[in-house]
Amino acid sequence: MAFLTIKGRSVAYRLLGAQANPLVVLAHPLGMTQAVWDDILPALLPRYRVLTWDLPGHGASQAWGEGAIAPADLAAEALALADQAGAERFHFVGTSIGGVVGQQLIAEHAERLASATLTNTGAVIGTAELWDTRAARVREEGLAAMSGEIVPRWFAPACFEAEPALKPGWMTQMGRGDDEAYAKLCEMLGGHAFTGKLSGKGVKVQLLGGSEDLATPPATLEALSGELDGAPLTILDGVGHVPSVEVPARFAETLLATLAVDLGEVGAHGVDYATGLATRKQVLGEAHVARSTDNATSLDAPFQQMITRLAWGELWSNDDLTRRERSMITTGILAALGREELELHLKTAKRIGLSEAELRQVLMHVAIYGGVPAANHAFALAKELGWGGKQD
């Protein structure tokens, strides 16, 4: 876990995965923590860089100071964390109040979003009276005392039957939160709505809900879909308010399908230049791509456009293989053929997160199937670029 100071507050976050992968930012529900995402991380990390964080007064994040909290404040935290990760654009995933953060980003910062997956949320959640009443009770009774009443609303009954320890576990976690920060977030939910603010933003949005969700039932998600120009909605049968905890495998499968780049009918239309360029920048780094573009002349500019569309659009943007797998294949081929681009892709392998052991195996395969001299050259170049350390 790491910490970032944002507007004088310490915010706890995790940044996991290879720098060359697209960034996914995940925002958790009210009363919970970034731990709600733990069970889907193994599915995401082979293909994505993942950033999670704790909302004010939740988990290890510092409580809020003076004044009210607005959705714009939480969206600003998400943007500051994405900036910390060096991502100009990112995928956003938010559940419950996390989905409210996502709506704020869609409304005011659509240009930063590659996609938004909003689960168990709404343009309007509950009523102002309901949230003001809960805020007052939390201030008077405390989260620990109220957790036994609130936590059961998060999960479908069958989930507690299958995992009895889930209820006391999340009650304990909720009870550790800051009462005042929670109360202010309740007041935020009661005082802000996104009705009429989300249409025509041009963001790819997927909505998810649970058939057993008491807080944001399917009708609430259907209304949100209408606000988002008919965004697709999937209702998970037998699931409550927190699908990433209740059905992580189903949730991850749906999420991966949403996050994948839609290449369309490649055989008929190819892949557009913008898609290839975005992938090329993520894998090779913006500085390298900028140099290649700036150095292009009338002679080779069409060539640069072609490799961006074909190599980076049709191949590297395809989700059938991870970028890690593509890096090993590409490095092996370039090493076997002795191509000049090997140096670039040895550097890229570091950005993608290839281990020394993985690179060694790639180059040993080159020695057996492509020739020892080619592998010897590749090993020597890799060492010049900082791969490997002195043996004891």
Tab-separated table of N, CA, C and O in Angstrom, residues 21 49 72 75 82 86 105-106 119 158 177 188 234 255 275 284 294 297 305 308-309 328 331 338 352-353 374-375:
chain	number	residue	atom	x	y	z
A	21	ASN	N	0.663	-1.664	-19.387
A	21	ASN	CA	-0.731	-2.090	-19.531
A	21	ASN	C	-1.684	-0.921	-19.300
A	21	ASN	O	-1.366	0.019	-18.570
A	49	ARG	N	-3.080	-2.628	-15.652
A	49	ARG	CA	-2.517	-2.025	-14.450
A	49	ARG	C	-3.699	-1.587	-13.596
A	49	ARG	O	-4.673	-1.007	-14.123
A	72	ALA	N	-17.513	15.963	-6.788
A	72	ALA	CA	-16.348	16.545	-7.464
A	72	ALA	C	-15.068	16.334	-6.655
A	72	ALA	O	-13.984	16.175	-7.230
A	75	ALA	N	-14.041	12.699	-7.297
A	75	ALA	CA	-13.528	12.580	-8.659
A	75	ALA	C	-12.135	13.187	-8.759
A	75	ALA	O	-11.270	12.659	-9.478
A	82	ALA	N	-4.765	8.897	-10.816
A	82	ALA	CA	-4.446	8.524	-12.193
A	82	ALA	C	-3.233	9.311	-12.690
A	82	ALA	O	-2.364	8.762	-13.383
A	86	GLY	N	0.598	8.215	-13.976
A	86	GLY	CA	1.069	8.628	-15.292
A	86	GLY	C	0.113	8.307	-16.420
A	86	GLY	O	0.525	8.197	-17.571
A	105	LEU	N	-17.178	11.754	-13.068
A	105	LEU	CA	-16.128	11.747	-14.085
A	105	LEU	C	-16.730	11.802	-15.486
A	105	LEU	O	-16.224	12.506	-16.362
A	106	ILE	N	-17.805	11.046	-15.708
A	106	ILE	CA	-18.470	11.080	-17.013
A	106	ILE	C	-19.007	12.481	-17.295
A	106	ILE	O	-18.865	13.016	-18.402
A	119	THR	N	-21.488	-0.130	-11.205
A	119	THR	CA	-22.265	-1.227	-10.664
A	119	THR	C	-23.026	-0.798	-9.422
A	119	THR	O	-22.522	-0.015	-8.613
A	158	ALA	N	-28.256	-15.817	0.242
A	158	ALA	CA	-27.522	-17.043	-0.093
A	158	ALA	C	-26.026	-16.872	0.096
A	158	ALA	O	-25.309	-17.841	0.380
A	177	GLY	N	-14.244	2.383	10.565
A	177	GLY	CA	-14.260	3.604	9.770
A	177	GLY	C	-14.508	4.838	10.623
A	177	GLY	O	-14.904	4.772	11.788
A	188	MET	N	-23.715	13.620	1.226
A	188	MET	CA	-23.400	13.838	-0.184
A	188	MET	C	-24.360	13.057	-1.076
A	188	MET	O	-24.890	13.585	-2.061
A	234	THR	N	-26.573	-5.175	-17.297
A	234	THR	CA	-26.619	-6.599	-16.977
A	234	THR	C	-27.009	-6.748	-15.513
A	234	THR	O	-26.367	-6.141	-14.643
A	255	LEU	N	-16.439	-7.899	-16.483
A	255	LEU	CA	-15.596	-6.707	-16.533
A	255	LEU	C	-14.549	-6.816	-17.638
A	255	LEU	O	-14.322	-5.857	-18.392
A	275	THR	N	-6.701	3.707	-32.238
A	275	THR	CA	-6.575	2.542	-31.367
A	275	THR	C	-5.139	2.046	-31.337
A	275	THR	O	-4.571	1.763	-30.277
A	284	LEU	N	5.280	1.137	-25.657
A	284	LEU	CA	6.632	1.645	-25.910
A	284	LEU	C	6.955	2.899	-25.098
A	284	LEU	O	8.136	3.237	-24.946
A	294	ASP	N	8.000	12.565	-34.633
A	294	ASP	CA	8.685	13.814	-34.960
A	294	ASP	C	9.764	13.608	-36.021
A	294	ASP	O	10.050	14.510	-36.821
A	297	THR	N	9.380	11.665	-41.980
A	297	THR	CA	9.393	12.593	-43.105
A	297	THR	C	8.310	12.187	-44.099
A	297	THR	O	7.572	11.225	-43.874
A	305	GLN	N	2.397	5.194	-40.088
A	305	GLN	CA	0.950	5.026	-39.930
A	305	GLN	C	0.551	3.567	-40.135
A	305	GLN	O	-0.306	3.037	-39.417
A	308	THR	N	1.514	1.445	-37.141
A	308	THR	CA	0.653	1.787	-36.006
A	308	THR	C	-0.693	1.077	-36.130
A	308	THR	O	-1.218	0.538	-35.155
A	309	ARG	N	-1.243	1.039	-37.343
A	309	ARG	CA	-2.532	0.383	-37.543
A	309	ARG	C	-2.414	-1.143	-37.489
A	309	ARG	O	-3.250	-1.813	-36.873
A	328	MET	N	7.140	-11.606	-25.110
A	328	MET	CA	8.033	-12.766	-25.195
A	328	MET	C	8.133	-13.278	-26.633
A	328	MET	O	9.221	-13.612	-27.114
A	331	THR	N	10.148	-10.601	-28.719
A	331	THR	CA	11.570	-10.603	-28.359
A	331	THR	C	12.263	-11.836	-28.921
A	331	THR	O	13.386	-11.754	-29.450
A	338	GLY	N	18.007	-11.530	-35.464
A	338	GLY	CA	19.071	-10.536	-35.327
A	338	GLY	C	18.662	-9.152	-35.769
A	338	GLY	O	19.471	-8.380	-36.295
A	352	ILE	N	6.852	-3.904	-19.526
A	352	ILE	CA	5.734	-4.844	-19.453
A	352	ILE	C	5.813	-5.728	-18.211
A	352	ILE	O	4.811	-6.281	-17.769
A	353	GLY	N	6.999	-5.815	-17.620
A	353	GLY	CA	7.136	-6.568	-16.385
A	353	GLY	C	7.653	-7.978	-16.554
A	353	GLY	O	7.495	-8.815	-15.658
A	374	ALA	N	22.891	-16.159	-32.494
A	374	ALA	CA	21.813	-15.180	-32.335
A	374	ALA	C	21.486	-14.976	-30.866
A	374	ALA	O	21.291	-13.844	-30.404
A	375	ALA	N	21.410	-16.074	-30.096
A	375	ALA	CA	21.119	-15.967	-28.666
A	375	ALA	C	22.254	-15.277	-27.928
A	375	ALA	O	22.030	-14.471	-27.014
